[in-house]
Rosetta silent file (secondary structure, phi, psi, omega in degrees, C-alpha in Angstrom):
SEQUENCE: MRVTTGAYILHSGLEKWNGDEQTAGFLHGAAITAFPQFKGMRPAQFLKLLAACEISLGTALLLPLFPARLAGLGLTAFSGALLKVYANSPALRKPGSIWPSHQGIAMSKDVWMLGIGLSLVLDSPDDD
SCORE:     score description
SCORE:     0.000 S_00000001
   1 L     0.000  -44.216 -175.491   11.212   -9.466    5.182 S_00000001
   2 H   -68.018  -40.549 -175.268   10.043   -7.044    7.831 S_00000001
   3 H   -67.639  -50.272 -177.176   13.039   -4.723    7.648 S_00000001
   4 H   -66.284  -44.649 -179.864   13.169   -4.219    3.888 S_00000001
   5 H   -67.333  -43.526  179.098    9.394   -3.955    3.470 S_00000001
   6 H   -62.010  -43.173  178.924    9.008   -1.768    6.541 S_00000001
   7 H   -64.219  -40.772  179.183   11.780    0.596    5.453 S_00000001
   8 H   -61.685  -48.512 -176.779   10.285    0.874    1.965 S_00000001
   9 H   -69.174  -41.019  177.429    6.791    1.624    3.250 S_00000001
  10 H   -60.304  -46.460  177.914    8.035    4.039    5.933 S_00000001
  11 H   -58.694  -44.839  179.484   10.079    5.938    3.353 S_00000001
  12 H   -59.464  -43.872  179.159    7.092    6.081    1.022 S_00000001
  13 H   -65.274  -41.949  179.000    4.890    7.504    3.779 S_00000001
  14 H   -64.714  -37.659  177.742    7.475   10.113    4.779 S_00000001
  15 H   -65.993  -37.353 -179.662    7.790   11.213    1.144 S_00000001
  16 H   -73.612  -26.821 -172.736    3.999   11.552    0.851 S_00000001
  17 H   -52.116  -41.550  179.986    3.641   13.482    4.142 S_00000001
  18 L  -110.157   31.318 -178.124    4.638   16.781    2.469 S_00000001
  19 L   -65.346  155.936 -178.326    3.415   15.838   -1.008 S_00000001
  20 L   -85.147  173.841 -178.607    2.189   18.474   -3.435 S_00000001
  21 H   -62.778  -34.336 -179.426   -1.327   18.994   -4.778 S_00000001
  22 H   -65.094  -44.926  177.386   -0.523   17.187   -8.038 S_00000001
  23 H   -62.305  -45.621 -179.816    0.577   14.062   -6.147 S_00000001
  24 H   -59.310  -44.168  179.467   -2.441   14.289   -3.886 S_00000001
  25 H   -64.091  -42.826 -179.529   -4.798   14.593   -6.840 S_00000001
  26 H   -64.361  -49.680 -178.219   -3.243   11.705   -8.704 S_00000001
  27 H   -67.085  -37.391  177.402   -3.275    9.311   -5.710 S_00000001
  28 H   -64.405  -45.067  178.096   -6.757   10.379   -4.669 S_00000001
  29 H   -61.006  -39.520  178.005   -8.053    9.817   -8.194 S_00000001
  30 H   -67.468  -40.081 -176.849   -6.513    6.374   -8.338 S_00000001
  31 H   -65.853  -39.007 -175.791   -7.894    5.426   -4.923 S_00000001
  32 H   -72.337  -11.468  173.855  -11.478    6.372   -5.674 S_00000001
  33 H   -66.421  -30.669 -179.279  -11.542    3.915   -8.615 S_00000001
  34 H  -106.798  -26.506 -175.913  -11.516    1.126   -6.038 S_00000001
  35 L  -130.680   79.459 -176.133  -12.772    2.922   -2.934 S_00000001
  36 H   -61.108  -16.682 -179.862  -15.499    5.436   -3.886 S_00000001
  37 H   -64.984  -15.781  177.835  -16.072    6.257   -0.208 S_00000001
  38 H   -87.643   -0.285 -175.630  -12.966    8.516   -0.447 S_00000001
  39 L   -60.397  -37.288 -179.177  -14.589   10.633   -3.174 S_00000001
  40 L   -77.857   -7.778 -179.657  -15.841   13.242   -0.729 S_00000001
  41 L   -85.628  139.773  176.746  -12.418   13.652    0.864 S_00000001
  42 L   -66.058  142.137  179.687  -10.156   16.441   -0.312 S_00000001
  43 H   -52.509  -43.019 -179.560   -7.051   15.119   -2.166 S_00000001
  44 H   -64.666  -39.083  178.293   -4.648   16.773    0.280 S_00000001
  45 H   -66.000  -42.234  177.884   -6.517   15.255    3.223 S_00000001
  46 H   -60.715  -43.266 -179.803   -6.446   11.828    1.551 S_00000001
  47 H   -60.153  -42.156  177.670   -2.699   12.145    0.967 S_00000001
  48 H   -62.965  -42.498  178.224   -2.109   12.863    4.673 S_00000001
  49 H   -62.637  -45.733  177.455   -4.218    9.870    5.654 S_00000001
  50 H   -60.517  -45.784  178.800   -2.348    7.622    3.233 S_00000001
  51 H   -60.346  -43.785  179.334    0.986    8.935    4.459 S_00000001
  52 H   -62.311  -40.895  177.109    0.015    8.376    8.105 S_00000001
  53 H   -62.955  -43.693  179.698   -1.063    4.787    7.313 S_00000001
  54 H   -66.479  -41.265  178.930    2.225    4.078    5.513 S_00000001
  55 H   -62.853  -44.104  179.452    4.280    5.617    8.321 S_00000001
  56 H   -65.440  -45.137  179.940    2.396    3.560   10.917 S_00000001
  57 H   -65.435  -44.803  178.635    2.627    0.321    8.956 S_00000001
  58 H   -59.020  -43.074  179.100    6.305    0.834    8.132 S_00000001
  59 H   -64.148  -44.221  179.448    7.054    1.489   11.787 S_00000001
  60 H   -61.952  -36.785  177.886    5.092   -1.607   12.903 S_00000001
  61 H   -69.758  -37.148 -176.616    7.054   -3.737   10.452 S_00000001
  62 H   -75.922  -35.216 -174.396   10.414   -2.317   11.564 S_00000001
  63 L   -90.438  123.313  178.793    9.916   -2.515   15.332 S_00000001
  64 L   -65.960   -7.814  175.596   10.029   -6.000   16.880 S_00000001
  65 L   -58.801  -31.650  179.654    7.701   -4.611   19.549 S_00000001
  66 L   -92.280  128.251  179.397    4.859   -5.500   17.194 S_00000001
  67 L   -59.328  148.035 -178.044    4.263   -9.245   16.729 S_00000001
  68 H   -58.606  -38.707 -179.310    4.959  -10.569   13.234 S_00000001
  69 H   -63.505  -41.600  179.383    1.375  -11.767   12.833 S_00000001
  70 H   -66.691  -45.410  177.033   -0.008   -8.308   13.635 S_00000001
  71 H   -62.533  -39.121  178.720    2.452   -6.577   11.300 S_00000001
  72 H   -66.330  -37.753  176.533    1.640   -9.164    8.631 S_00000001
  73 H   -62.565  -43.096  177.821   -2.099   -8.526    8.978 S_00000001
  74 H   -61.312  -45.457 -179.233   -1.508   -4.827    8.475 S_00000001
  75 H   -66.521  -38.116  178.160    0.704   -5.456    5.433 S_00000001
  76 H   -64.019  -44.390  178.690   -1.788   -7.916    3.961 S_00000001
  77 H   -64.818  -43.925 -177.607   -4.663   -5.430    4.306 S_00000001
  78 H   -65.188  -48.406 -178.757   -2.616   -2.550    2.907 S_00000001
  79 H   -68.399  -32.915  175.971   -1.255   -4.475   -0.078 S_00000001
  80 H   -63.078  -39.144  176.645   -4.687   -5.973   -0.716 S_00000001
  81 H   -65.155  -41.351  177.930   -6.101   -2.442   -0.949 S_00000001
  82 H   -64.524  -38.511  178.206   -3.346   -1.427   -3.377 S_00000001
  83 H   -69.783  -28.355  174.620   -4.045   -4.483   -5.520 S_00000001
  84 H   -66.103  -40.376  176.466   -7.728   -3.588   -5.562 S_00000001
  85 H   -61.947  -45.115  177.708   -6.781   -0.206   -7.035 S_00000001
  86 H   -57.351  -47.137 -178.621   -4.636   -2.038   -9.612 S_00000001
  87 H   -65.404  -32.134 -177.336   -7.489   -4.403  -10.499 S_00000001
  88 L   -91.417    6.405 -178.704  -10.000   -1.570  -10.854 S_00000001
  89 L  -117.639   91.722 -174.775   -7.762    0.548  -13.087 S_00000001
  90 H   -57.236  -29.827 -179.629   -7.910   -0.857  -16.628 S_00000001
  91 H   -66.450  -18.559 -178.693   -5.114    1.458  -17.863 S_00000001
  92 H   -85.244   -9.569 -178.278   -2.717   -0.316  -15.488 S_00000001
  93 E  -122.541  153.949  172.909   -3.266   -3.712  -17.155 S_00000001
  94 L   -65.751  143.809 -177.426   -2.885   -5.062  -20.660 S_00000001
  95 L   -52.063  127.620  176.947   -6.315   -5.353  -22.317 S_00000001
  96 L    70.205   19.902 -173.567   -8.162   -8.485  -21.178 S_00000001
  97 L  -138.450  160.193  171.443   -5.279   -9.529  -18.897 S_00000001
  98 L   -87.846  -12.043 -176.338   -4.094   -9.390  -15.293 S_00000001
  99 L   -73.986  143.685 -174.992   -0.565   -8.543  -16.510 S_00000001
 100 E   -70.169  145.436  167.699    0.587   -4.960  -16.119 S_00000001
 101 L   -79.490  178.908  177.371    0.744   -2.411  -18.866 S_00000001
 102 L   -57.016  -41.215  179.806    3.768   -0.110  -18.973 S_00000001
 103 L   -70.232  -22.453 -174.837    1.895    2.265  -16.641 S_00000001
 104 L   -93.504   -4.627 -177.045    0.935   -0.538  -14.276 S_00000001
 105 H   -57.158  -45.271 -178.623    4.365   -2.033  -13.578 S_00000001
 106 H   -60.264  -39.112 -179.107    4.902    0.133  -10.477 S_00000001
 107 H   -78.287  -31.798 -175.230    1.554   -0.936   -8.953 S_00000001
 108 H   -66.238  -20.412  179.012    1.814   -4.595   -9.879 S_00000001
 109 L   -65.877  -14.540 -179.239    4.773   -5.054   -7.548 S_00000001
 110 H   -66.075  -13.867  175.327    2.368   -4.825   -4.630 S_00000001
 111 H   -63.955  -29.970  177.280    1.617   -8.500   -5.131 S_00000001
 112 H   -67.629  -38.565  178.619    5.014   -9.176   -3.494 S_00000001
 113 H   -66.207  -35.108  176.504    3.945   -7.229   -0.407 S_00000001
 114 H   -62.363  -43.944  178.101    0.804   -9.322   -0.237 S_00000001
 115 H   -62.099  -40.252  177.952    2.921  -12.474   -0.282 S_00000001
 116 H   -66.169  -44.823  178.858    5.190  -11.110    2.470 S_00000001
 117 H   -59.395  -45.494  178.550    2.198  -10.117    4.582 S_00000001
 118 H   -64.045  -37.540  176.864    0.602  -13.537    4.230 S_00000001
 119 H   -62.919  -40.425  178.078    3.925  -15.202    5.071 S_00000001
 120 H   -65.248  -36.313 -179.569    4.211  -13.170    8.256 S_00000001
 121 H   -71.928  -48.455 -172.040    0.682  -14.105    9.247 S_00000001
 122 H   -80.175  -26.233 -177.270    0.873  -17.805    8.381 S_00000001
 123 L   -95.573    0.386 -178.464    4.471  -18.474    9.502 S_00000001
 124 L   -76.253  141.172  176.428    4.226  -16.728   12.873 S_00000001
 125 L   -63.637  152.858 -178.907    4.401  -18.865   15.994 S_00000001
 126 L   -63.481  -20.719 -177.356    1.108  -19.153   17.883 S_00000001
 127 L   -90.449   10.524  177.068    2.548  -17.331   20.902 S_00000001
 128 L   -65.272    0.000    0.000    3.131  -14.100   18.947 S_00000001
């Protein structure tokens, strides 16, 4: 679980690190639907912050140096934030439903990351 999820998130962060203004604007706009506190941040600055978070989380998941429970807490928080964006973006869901619209399929997959994060937290030995 840690390797595949960590590699995916790390790759995503590395791709965003040098993202263009259009990507920054799109992701910033989506984020402020759920987290208005980012409204005052420039889109390019937000993209760097998001990329740094993904790179850090991906690395924590990949390296056994970080306990599974700690990596799972990070993944749970991150995926929970992504699902909040999904929930607050009506265009991503079918009207009156939690199920994704065609545009929301890519975001709805974050529910799997939430499950993996919770599994890492709940299934970790107490001595982690």
